[in-house]
Coordinates of C-alpha atoms in Angstrom, one line a residue:
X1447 CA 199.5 124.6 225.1
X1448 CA 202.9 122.5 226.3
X1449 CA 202.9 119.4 224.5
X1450 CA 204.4 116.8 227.2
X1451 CA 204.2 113.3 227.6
X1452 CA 203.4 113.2 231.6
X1453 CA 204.0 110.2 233.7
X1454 CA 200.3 110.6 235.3
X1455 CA 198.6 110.9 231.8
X1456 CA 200.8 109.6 228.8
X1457 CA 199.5 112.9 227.3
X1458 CA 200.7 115.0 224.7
X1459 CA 198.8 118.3 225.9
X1460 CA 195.1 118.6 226.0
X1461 CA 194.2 115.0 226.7
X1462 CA 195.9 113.6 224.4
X1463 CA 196.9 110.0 224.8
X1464 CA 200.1 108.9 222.6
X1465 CA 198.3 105.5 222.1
X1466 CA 196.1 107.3 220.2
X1467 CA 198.5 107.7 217.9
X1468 CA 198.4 103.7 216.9
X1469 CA 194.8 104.6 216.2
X1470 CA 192.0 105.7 213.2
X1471 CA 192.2 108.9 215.1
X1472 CA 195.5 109.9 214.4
X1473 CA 195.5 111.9 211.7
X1474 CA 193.0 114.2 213.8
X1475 CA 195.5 114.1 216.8
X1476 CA 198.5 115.3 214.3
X1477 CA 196.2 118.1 212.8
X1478 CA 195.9 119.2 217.1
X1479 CA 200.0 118.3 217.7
X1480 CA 200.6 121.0 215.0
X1481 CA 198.1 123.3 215.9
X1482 CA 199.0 123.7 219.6
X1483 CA 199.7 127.3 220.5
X1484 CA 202.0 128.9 223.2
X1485 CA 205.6 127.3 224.2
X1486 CA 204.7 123.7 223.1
X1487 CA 208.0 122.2 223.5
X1488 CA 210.4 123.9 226.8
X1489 CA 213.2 125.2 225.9
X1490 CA 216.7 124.0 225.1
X1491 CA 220.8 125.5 225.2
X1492 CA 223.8 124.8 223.2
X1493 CA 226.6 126.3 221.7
X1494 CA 228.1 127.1 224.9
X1495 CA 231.3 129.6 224.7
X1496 CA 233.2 131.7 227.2
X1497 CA 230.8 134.8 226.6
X1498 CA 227.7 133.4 224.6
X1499 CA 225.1 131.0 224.9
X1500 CA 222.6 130.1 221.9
X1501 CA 218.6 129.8 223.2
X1502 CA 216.0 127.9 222.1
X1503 CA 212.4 127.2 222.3
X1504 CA 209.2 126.8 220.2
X1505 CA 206.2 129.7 220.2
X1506 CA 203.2 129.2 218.1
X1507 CA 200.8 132.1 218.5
X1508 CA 197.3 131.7 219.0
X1509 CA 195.2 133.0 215.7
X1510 CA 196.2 133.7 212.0
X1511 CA 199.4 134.8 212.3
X1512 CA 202.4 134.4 209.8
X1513 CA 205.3 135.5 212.4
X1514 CA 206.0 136.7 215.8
X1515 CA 208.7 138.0 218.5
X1516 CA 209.7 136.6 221.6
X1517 CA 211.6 138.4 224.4
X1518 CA 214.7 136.4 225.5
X1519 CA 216.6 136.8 229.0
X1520 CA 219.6 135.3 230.6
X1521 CA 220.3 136.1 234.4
X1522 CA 222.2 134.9 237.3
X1523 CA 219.3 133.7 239.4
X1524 CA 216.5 131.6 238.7
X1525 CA 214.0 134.4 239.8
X1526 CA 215.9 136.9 236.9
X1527 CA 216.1 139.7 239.3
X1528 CA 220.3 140.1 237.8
X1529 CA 219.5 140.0 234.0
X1530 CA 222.5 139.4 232.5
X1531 CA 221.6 139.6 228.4
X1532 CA 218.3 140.3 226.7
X1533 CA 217.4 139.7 222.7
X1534 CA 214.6 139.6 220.4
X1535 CA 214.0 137.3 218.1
X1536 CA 211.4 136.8 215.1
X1537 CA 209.7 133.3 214.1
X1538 CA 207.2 131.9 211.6
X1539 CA 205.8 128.5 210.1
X1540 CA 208.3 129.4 207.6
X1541 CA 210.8 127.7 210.7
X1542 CA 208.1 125.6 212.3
X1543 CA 207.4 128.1 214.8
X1544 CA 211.2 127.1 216.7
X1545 CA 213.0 129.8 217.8
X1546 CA 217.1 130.4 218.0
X1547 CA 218.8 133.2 219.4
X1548 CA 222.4 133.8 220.6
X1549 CA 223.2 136.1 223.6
X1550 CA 226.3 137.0 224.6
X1551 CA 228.1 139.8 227.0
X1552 CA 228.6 136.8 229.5
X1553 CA 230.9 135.7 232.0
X1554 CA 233.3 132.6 231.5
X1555 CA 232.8 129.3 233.6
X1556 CA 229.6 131.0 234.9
X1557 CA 225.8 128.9 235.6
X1558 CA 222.6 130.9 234.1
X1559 CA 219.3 130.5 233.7
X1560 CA 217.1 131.7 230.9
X1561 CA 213.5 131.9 229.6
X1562 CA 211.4 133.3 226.8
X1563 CA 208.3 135.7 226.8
X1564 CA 205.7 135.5 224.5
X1565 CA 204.1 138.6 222.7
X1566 CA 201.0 137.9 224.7
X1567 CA 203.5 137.7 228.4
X1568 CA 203.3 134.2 228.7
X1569 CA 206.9 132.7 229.9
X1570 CA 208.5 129.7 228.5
X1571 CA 210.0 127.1 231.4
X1572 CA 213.2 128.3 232.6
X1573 CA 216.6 126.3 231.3
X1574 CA 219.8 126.1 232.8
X1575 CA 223.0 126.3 230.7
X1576 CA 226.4 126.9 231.7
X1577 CA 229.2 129.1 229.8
X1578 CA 232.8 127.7 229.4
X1579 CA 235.6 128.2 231.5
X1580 CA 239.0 130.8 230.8
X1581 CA 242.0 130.0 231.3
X1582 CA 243.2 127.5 233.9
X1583 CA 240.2 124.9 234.7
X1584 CA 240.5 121.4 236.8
X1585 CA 237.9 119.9 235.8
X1586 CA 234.8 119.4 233.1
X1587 CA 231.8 117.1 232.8
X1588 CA 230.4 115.5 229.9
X1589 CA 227.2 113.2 229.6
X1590 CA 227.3 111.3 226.5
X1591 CA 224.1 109.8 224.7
X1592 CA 223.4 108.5 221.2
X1593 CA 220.7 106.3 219.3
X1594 CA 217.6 107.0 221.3
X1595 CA 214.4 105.4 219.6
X1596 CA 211.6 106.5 220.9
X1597 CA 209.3 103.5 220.6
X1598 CA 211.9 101.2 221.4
X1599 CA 211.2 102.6 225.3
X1600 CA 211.4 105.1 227.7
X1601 CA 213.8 107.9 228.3
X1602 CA 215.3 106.6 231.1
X1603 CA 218.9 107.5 230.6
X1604 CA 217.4 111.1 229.8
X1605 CA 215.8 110.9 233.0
X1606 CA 218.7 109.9 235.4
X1607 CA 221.0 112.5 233.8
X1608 CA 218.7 115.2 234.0
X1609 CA 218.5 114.7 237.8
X1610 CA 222.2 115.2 238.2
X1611 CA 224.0 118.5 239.3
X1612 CA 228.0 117.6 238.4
X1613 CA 227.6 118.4 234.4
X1614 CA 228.9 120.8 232.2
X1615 CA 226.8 120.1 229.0
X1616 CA 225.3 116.9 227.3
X1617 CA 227.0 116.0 224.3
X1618 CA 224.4 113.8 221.7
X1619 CA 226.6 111.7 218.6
X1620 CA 223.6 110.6 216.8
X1621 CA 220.4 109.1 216.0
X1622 CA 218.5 111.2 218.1
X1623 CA 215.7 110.6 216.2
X1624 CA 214.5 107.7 214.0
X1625 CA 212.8 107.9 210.4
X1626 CA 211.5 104.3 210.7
X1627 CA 207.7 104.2 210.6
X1628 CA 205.9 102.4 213.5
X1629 CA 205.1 99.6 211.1
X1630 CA 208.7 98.7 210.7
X1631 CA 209.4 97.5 214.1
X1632 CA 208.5 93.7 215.6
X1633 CA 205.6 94.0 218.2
X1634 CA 208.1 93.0 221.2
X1635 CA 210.8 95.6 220.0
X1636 CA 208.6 98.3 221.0
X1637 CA 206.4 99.6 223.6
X1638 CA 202.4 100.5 222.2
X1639 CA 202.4 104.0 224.3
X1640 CA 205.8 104.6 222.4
X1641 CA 203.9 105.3 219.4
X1642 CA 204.8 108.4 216.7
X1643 CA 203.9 110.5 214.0
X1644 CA 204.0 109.7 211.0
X1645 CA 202.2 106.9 211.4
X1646 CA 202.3 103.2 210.5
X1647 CA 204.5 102.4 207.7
X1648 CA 204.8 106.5 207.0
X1649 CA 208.8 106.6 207.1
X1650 CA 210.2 110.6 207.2
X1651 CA 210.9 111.8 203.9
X1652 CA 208.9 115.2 203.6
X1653 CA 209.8 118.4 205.4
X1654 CA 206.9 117.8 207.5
X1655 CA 207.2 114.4 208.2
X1656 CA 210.6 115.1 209.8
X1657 CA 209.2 118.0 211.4
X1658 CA 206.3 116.1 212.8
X1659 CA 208.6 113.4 214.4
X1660 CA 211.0 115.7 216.0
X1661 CA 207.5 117.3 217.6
X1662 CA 207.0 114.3 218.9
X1663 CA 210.2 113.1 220.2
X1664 CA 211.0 116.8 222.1
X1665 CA 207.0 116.3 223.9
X1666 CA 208.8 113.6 226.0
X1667 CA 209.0 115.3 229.8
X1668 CA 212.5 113.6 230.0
X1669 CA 214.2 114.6 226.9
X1670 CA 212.8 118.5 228.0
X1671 CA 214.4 117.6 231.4
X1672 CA 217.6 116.9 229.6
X1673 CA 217.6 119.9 227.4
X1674 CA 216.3 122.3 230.5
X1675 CA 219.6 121.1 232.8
X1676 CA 222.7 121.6 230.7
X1677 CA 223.6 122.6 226.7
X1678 CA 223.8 120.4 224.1
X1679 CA 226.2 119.9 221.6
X1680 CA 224.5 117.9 219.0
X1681 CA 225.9 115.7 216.2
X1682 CA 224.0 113.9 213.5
X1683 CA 224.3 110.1 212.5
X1684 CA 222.0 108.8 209.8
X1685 CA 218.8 107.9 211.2
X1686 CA 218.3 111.9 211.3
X1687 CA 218.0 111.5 207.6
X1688 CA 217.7 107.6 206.9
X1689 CA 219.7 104.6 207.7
X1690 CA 223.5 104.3 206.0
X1691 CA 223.2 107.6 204.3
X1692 CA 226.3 108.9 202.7
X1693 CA 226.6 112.5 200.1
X1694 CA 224.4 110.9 197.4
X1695 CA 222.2 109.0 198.9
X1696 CA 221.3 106.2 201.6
X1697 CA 220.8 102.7 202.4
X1698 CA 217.4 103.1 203.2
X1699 CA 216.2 105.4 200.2
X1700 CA 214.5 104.4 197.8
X1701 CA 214.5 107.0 194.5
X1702 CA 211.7 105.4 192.9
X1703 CA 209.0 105.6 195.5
X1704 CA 210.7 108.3 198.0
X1705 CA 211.9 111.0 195.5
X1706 CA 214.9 112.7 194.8
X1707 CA 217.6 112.1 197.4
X1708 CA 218.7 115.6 197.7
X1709 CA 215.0 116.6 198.5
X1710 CA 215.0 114.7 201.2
X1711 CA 218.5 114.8 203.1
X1712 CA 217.5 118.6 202.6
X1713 CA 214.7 118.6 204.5
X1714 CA 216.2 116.2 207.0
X1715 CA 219.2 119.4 207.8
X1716 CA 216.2 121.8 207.6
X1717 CA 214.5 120.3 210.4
X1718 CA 217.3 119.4 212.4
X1719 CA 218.6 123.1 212.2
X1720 CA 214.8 124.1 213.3
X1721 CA 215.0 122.1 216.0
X1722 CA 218.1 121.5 217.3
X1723 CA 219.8 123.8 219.6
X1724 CA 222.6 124.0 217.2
X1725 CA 224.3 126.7 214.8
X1726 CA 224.2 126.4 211.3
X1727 CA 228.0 125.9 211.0
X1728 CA 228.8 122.3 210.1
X1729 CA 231.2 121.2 212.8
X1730 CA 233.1 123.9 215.1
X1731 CA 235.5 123.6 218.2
X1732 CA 234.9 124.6 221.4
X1733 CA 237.5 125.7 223.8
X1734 CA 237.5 124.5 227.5
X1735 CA 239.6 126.8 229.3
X1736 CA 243.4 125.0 229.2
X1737 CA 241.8 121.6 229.9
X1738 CA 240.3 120.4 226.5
X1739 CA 239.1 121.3 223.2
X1740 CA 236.2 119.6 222.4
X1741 CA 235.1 119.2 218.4
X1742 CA 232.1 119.0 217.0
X1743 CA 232.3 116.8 213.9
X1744 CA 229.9 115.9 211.0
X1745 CA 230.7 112.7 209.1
X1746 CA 227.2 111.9 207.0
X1747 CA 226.0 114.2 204.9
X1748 CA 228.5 116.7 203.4
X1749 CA 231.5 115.0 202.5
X1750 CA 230.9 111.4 203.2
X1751 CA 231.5 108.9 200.1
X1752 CA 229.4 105.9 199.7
X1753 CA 230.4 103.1 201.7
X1754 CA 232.7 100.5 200.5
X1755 CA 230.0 97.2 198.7
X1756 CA 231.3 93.7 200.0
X1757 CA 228.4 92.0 199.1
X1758 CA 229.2 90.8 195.5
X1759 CA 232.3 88.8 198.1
X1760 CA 230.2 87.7 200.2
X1761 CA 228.0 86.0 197.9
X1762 CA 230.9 84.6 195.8
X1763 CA 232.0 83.1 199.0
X1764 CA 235.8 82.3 199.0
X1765 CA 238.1 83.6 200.2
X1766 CA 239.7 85.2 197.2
X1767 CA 237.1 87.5 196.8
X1768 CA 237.5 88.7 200.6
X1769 CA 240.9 88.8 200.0
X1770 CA 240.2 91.0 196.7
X1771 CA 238.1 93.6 198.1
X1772 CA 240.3 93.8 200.9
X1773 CA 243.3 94.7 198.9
X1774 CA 241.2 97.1 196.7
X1775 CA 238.0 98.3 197.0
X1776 CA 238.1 98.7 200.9
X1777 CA 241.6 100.6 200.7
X1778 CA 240.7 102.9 198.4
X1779 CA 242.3 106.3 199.4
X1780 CA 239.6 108.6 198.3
X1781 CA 236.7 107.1 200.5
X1782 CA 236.3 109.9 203.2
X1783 CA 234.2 110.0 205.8
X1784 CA 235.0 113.8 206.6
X1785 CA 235.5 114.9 203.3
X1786 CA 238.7 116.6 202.4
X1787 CA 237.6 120.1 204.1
X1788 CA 236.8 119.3 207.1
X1789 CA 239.8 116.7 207.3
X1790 CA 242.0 119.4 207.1
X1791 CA 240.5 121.5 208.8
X1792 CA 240.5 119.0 212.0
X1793 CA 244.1 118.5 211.4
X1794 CA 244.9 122.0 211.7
X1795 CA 242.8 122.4 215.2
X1796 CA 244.4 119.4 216.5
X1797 CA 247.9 121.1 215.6
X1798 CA 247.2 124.2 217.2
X1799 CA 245.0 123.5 220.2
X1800 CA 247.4 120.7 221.3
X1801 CA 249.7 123.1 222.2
X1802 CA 247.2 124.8 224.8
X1803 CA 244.4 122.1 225.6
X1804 CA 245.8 119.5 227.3
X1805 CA 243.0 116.7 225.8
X1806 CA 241.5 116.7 222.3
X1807 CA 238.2 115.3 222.9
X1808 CA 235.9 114.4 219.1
X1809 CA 232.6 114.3 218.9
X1810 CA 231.5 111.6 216.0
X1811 CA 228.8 109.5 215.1
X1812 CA 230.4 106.6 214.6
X1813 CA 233.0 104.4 216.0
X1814 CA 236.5 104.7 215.1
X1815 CA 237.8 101.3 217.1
X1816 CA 238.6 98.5 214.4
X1817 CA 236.4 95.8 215.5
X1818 CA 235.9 92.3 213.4
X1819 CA 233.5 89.7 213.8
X1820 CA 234.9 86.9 216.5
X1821 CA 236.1 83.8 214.8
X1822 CA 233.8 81.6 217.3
X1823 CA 230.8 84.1 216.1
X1824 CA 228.3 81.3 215.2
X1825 CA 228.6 79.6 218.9
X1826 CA 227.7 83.0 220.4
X1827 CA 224.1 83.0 218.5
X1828 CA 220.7 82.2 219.5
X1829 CA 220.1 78.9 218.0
X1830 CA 216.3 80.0 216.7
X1831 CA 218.2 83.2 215.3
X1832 CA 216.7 83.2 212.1
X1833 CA 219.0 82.1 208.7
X1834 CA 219.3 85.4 207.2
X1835 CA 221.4 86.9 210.6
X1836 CA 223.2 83.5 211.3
X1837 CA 224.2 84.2 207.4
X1838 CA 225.0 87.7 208.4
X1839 CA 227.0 86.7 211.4
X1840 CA 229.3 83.6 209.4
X1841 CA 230.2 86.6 206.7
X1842 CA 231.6 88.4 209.1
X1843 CA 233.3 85.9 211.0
X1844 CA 234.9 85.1 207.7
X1845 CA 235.7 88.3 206.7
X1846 CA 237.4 88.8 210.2
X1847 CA 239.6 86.4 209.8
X1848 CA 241.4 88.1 206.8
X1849 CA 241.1 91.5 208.9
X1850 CA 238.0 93.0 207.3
X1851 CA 235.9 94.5 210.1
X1852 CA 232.0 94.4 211.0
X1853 CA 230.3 97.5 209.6
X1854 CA 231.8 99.1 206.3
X1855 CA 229.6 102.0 207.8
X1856 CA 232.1 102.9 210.5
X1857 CA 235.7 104.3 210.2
X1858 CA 237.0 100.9 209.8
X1859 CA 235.0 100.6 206.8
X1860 CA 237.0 103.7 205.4
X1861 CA 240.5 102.6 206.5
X1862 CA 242.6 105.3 204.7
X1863 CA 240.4 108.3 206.0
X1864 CA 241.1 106.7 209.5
X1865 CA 244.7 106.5 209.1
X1866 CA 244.9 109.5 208.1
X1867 CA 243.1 110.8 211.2
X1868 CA 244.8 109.6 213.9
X1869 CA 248.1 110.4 212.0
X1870 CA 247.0 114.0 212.2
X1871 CA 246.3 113.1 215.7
X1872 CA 250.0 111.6 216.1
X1873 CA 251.6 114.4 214.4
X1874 CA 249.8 116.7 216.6
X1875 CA 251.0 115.4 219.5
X1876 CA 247.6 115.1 220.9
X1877 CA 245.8 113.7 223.6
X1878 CA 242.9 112.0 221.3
X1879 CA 239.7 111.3 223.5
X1880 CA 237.2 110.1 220.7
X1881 CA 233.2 109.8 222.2
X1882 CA 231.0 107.8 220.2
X1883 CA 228.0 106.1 219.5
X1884 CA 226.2 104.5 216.8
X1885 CA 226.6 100.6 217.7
X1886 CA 224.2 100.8 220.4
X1887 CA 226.2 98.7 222.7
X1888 CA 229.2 100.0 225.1
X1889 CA 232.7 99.5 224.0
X1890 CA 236.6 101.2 224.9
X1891 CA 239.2 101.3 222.5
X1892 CA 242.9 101.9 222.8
X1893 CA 243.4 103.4 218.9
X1894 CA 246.8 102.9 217.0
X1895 CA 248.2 103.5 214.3
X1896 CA 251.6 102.9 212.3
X1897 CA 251.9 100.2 216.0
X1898 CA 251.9 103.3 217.9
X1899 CA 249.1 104.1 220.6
X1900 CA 246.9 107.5 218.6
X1901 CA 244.5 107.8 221.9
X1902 CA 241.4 106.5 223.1
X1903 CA 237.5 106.1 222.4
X1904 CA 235.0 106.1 224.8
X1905 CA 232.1 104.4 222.4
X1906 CA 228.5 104.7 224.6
X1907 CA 225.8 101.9 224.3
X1908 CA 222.2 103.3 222.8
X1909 CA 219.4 105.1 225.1
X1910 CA 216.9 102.6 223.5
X1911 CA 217.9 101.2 220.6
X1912 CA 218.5 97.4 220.5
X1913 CA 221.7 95.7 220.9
X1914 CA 223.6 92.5 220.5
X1915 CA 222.7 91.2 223.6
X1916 CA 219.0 90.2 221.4
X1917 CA 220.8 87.8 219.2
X1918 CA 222.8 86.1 221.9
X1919 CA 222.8 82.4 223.0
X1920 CA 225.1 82.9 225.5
X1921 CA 225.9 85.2 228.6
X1922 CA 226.8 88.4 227.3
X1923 CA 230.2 88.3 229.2
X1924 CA 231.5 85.4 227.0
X1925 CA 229.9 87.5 224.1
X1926 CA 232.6 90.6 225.6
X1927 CA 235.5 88.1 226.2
X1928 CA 235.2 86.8 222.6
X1929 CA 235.2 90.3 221.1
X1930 CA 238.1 91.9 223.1
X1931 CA 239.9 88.7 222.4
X1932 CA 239.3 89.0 218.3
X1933 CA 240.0 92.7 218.3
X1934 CA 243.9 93.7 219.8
X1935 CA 242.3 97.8 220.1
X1936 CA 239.1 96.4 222.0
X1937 CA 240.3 97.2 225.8
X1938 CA 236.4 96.4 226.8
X1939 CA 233.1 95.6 226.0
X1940 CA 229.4 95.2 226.8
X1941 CA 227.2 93.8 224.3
X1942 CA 223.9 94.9 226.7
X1943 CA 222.5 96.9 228.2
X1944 CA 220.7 100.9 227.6
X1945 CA 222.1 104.0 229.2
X1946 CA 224.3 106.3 228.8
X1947 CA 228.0 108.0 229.9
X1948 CA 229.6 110.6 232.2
X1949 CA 232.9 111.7 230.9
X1950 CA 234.9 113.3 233.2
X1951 CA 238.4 115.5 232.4
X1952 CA 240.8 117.1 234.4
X1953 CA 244.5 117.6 233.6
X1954 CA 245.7 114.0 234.7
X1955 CA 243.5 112.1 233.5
X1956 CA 239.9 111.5 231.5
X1957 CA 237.8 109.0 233.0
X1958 CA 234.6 107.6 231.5
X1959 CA 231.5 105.5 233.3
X1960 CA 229.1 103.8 231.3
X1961 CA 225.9 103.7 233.4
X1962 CA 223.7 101.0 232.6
X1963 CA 219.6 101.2 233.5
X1964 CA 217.6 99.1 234.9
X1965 CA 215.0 98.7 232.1
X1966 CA 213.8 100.7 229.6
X1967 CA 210.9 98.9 228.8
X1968 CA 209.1 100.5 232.3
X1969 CA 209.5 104.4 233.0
X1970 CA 212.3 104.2 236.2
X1971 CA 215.5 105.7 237.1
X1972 CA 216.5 103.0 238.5
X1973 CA 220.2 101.7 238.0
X1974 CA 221.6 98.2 237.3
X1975 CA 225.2 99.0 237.4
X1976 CA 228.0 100.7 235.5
X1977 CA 232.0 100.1 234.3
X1978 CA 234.6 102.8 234.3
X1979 CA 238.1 103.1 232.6
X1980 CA 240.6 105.5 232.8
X1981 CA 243.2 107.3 230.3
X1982 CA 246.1 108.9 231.8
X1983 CA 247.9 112.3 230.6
X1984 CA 250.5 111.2 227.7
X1985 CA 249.6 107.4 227.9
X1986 CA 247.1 107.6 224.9
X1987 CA 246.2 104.5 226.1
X1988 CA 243.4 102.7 228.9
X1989 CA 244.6 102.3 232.1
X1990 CA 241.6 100.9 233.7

């Protein structure tokens, strides 16, 4: 039985309606979710390489079984009369039932399309997935998405990407899914068909929680879509695990009622790597013929350190005490957001792949671009914002004005792991093309360091998630004016607005296009507008 949540129906297979979920009824629709048999969740592509491709899908077989095979095939046609590679793989509930298997033996820069066959005959839906190129290439495509709640509303940007036939692979920086239970979120944040398991107030934190909510997010038709058209290269942010999580714990754990935190941020990576169309190596490169090396990055879980604490300043509230966690807790050289493995390790690809790629594009989470709080914050707000974020916004307008950013969550909350980033970057001699997400609204950054331009970032607004624009008094183009004004990196901003971006690289030049939709609060393609900008070849700066 598919699971799918149809535009006709709003069903998850079987007749089941999502709003049921809200209901008494829901822990009988959960028991049915995780019983479905057959292919209940298409398939999905990703670690795309000149000669390889790895497969995924999701088989449960009908009965008492502990494990079974599936048949895998990759051809040139859609109708697989020219297989090019066939596997077998092996599954059980000891995986959820999700299947991974890498084929290679393939051609560079070529289109494919695959499937699965159950033990019983049945055929999965066929994907389409695309190797990378050899040699000399003119041009690659790249649609950028991160921080897609589900409840928060439809798929749209999903949708609208799916539907396009000028991409290479999708590249996700985070927050594909959310641990928040239903219970968390204000009644107009959300939409009631938008509804997911666990239930209520039931945050992830169990193995099978986590489990159950990625079940739930991959039944959407337009995230299957997505998955179906093009690889992914995934990246995780925090809400995969829980908000602000760091090595040792999170923001949003709890010890004393939610367990150990290892527990948990282990079971969060278990069921990402169950269903993810990912490898099990942490971050990787991936080379795109002599255009660009593109880097796969992880920045949460591994080797993050805690985040930097300026509360205590805050509520002492002079400016001393900015002034004193400016000058020593926030510089602190061993905060890392990489670790020191994986720093190296990135400065030794950039060194090397410089010399043959000519762009060096990064994958991460979060934003790199230093960004403070506008001086003039407080005259941007709603005035019926409630005290506790008018509070929120006058800390930061203070602490902008001594040079301390937003978010101690970001790279700017880590300044000496981000220096020593983009001097790696510097020394490399690279083109750096950063992609981004996290913030949930759209923003370009020309990145220095030492006063010398280190590349750019091409930071995308959320699918879903919220953004500024909700605590706004004002037109969110003064908002934008403000913010580029306060920050000299800040080359342009949109505080609104869902959607998603199109990165495209050729040898001149990398342009990006932040496409904005319509709504997401109604299920439509439709389009409300979209901004480009452009870096040229050796600028390391916007040009547009």
């Amino acid at each position: 039985m598919a699971l799918r949540l149809d535009r006709r129906r709003l069903v998850m297979g079987g007749g089941l309606g999502l709003a049921a979920l809200a209901l008494p009824g829901g822990a009988a629709l959960a028991k049915t979710l995780l019983s479905a048999s057959g292919f209940t969740h298409g398939v999905a592509s990703g670690e795309p390489g000149p000669d390889s491709l790895l497969l995924w899908s999701r088989y449960v077989p009908a009965g008492e079984a502990d494990e079974t095979r599936l048949d895998a095939e990759i051809a040139l046609d859609p109708d697989f009369r020219q297989v090019a590679a066939r596997g077998v793989v092996r599954t059980g509930a000891y995986r959820d039932w999700t299947v991974k298997i890498t084929l290679d033996g393939l051609e560079p820069g070529q289109t494919y399309w695959y499937r699965f066959i159950g033990p019983d005959g049945s055929r999965s839906q066929t994907g389409r997935a695309r190797t990378l190129p050899v040699g000399r290439a003119e041009r690659f495509r790249i649609g950028l998405f991160s921080c897609s709640n589900l409840p928060m509303g439809w798929f749209n940007a999903y949708a609208h990407a799916a539907a396009r036939d000028d991409v290479d692979l999708w590249l996700h920086v985070g927050d594909y899914v959310y641990e928040y239970g239903i219970g968390s979120y204000a009644a107009d944040d959300r939409i009631a068909e938008r509804v997911v398991l666990p239930a209520h107030d039931h945050e992830m934190v169990a193995l099978a929680d986590y489990r159950l909510r990625f079940a739930c997010y991959r039944a959407d038709p337009d995230l299957q879509a997505l998955h179906a058209a093009a690889p992914m290269v995934c990246v995780w942010d925090d809400h995969e695990s829980t908000n602000d999580s760091w090595e040792g714990g999170a923001q949003n754990h709890q010890p004393a009622t939610e367990g150990d935190w290892s527990t948990r941020r282990a079971a969060a990576v278990q069921a990402y790597l169950e269903w993810m169309p990912i490898s099990e190596e942490p971050w990787k490169s991936y080379p795109i013929g002599d255009l660009a090396t593109l880097y796969r990055t992880e920045s949460r879980l591994i080797g993050r350190t805690r985040q930097a604490d300026i509360g205590a300043a805050y509520r002492e509230g002079t400016e001393a005490a900015l002034t004193a966690f400016r000058d020593g807790v926030w510089q602190d050289a061993s905060a890392t957001m990489l670790g020191s493995t994986q720093e190296a390790w990135l400065a030794r690809e950039l060194r090397a792949n410089a010399r043959t790629t000519a762009w060096q594009v990064v994958g991460m989470g979060t934003i790199m671009g230093r960004t403070v709080m506008p001086g003039d914050a407080l005259d941007l707000l709603r005035p019926d914002l409630s005290e506790g974020a008018v509070r929120s916004f006058a800390n930061a307008a203070r602490a902008g004005r001594i040079g301390l950013p937003m978010w101690m969550d970001r790279w700017d909350g880590y300044p000496a792991a981000r220096s020593r980033f983009l001097k790696a970057a510097q020394a490399a001699d690279a083109d750096l093309v950063m992609l981004s997400g996290d913030s949930h609204n759209a923003w370009a950054f020309s990145l220095s360091e030492d006063g010398r331009p280190a590349g750019v970032e091409f930071a995308g607004q959320a699918v879903t998630s919220n953004g500024m624009e909700k605590q706004l008094g004002v037109a969110p183009s003064v908002a934008a004016r403000s913010f580029v004004a306060a920050n000299p990196e800040m080359a342009w901003a949109q505080p609104s607005g869902r959607g998603y971006m199109m990165i495209d690289i050729t040898p001149e030049r990398v342009g990006g296009e932040w496409i904005f939709m319509e709504t997401v609060k109604a299920r439509t393609s439709a389009v409300a507008g979209a901004h480009r900008m452009t870096v040229e070849k050796g600028r390391r700066r916007f040009t547009a």
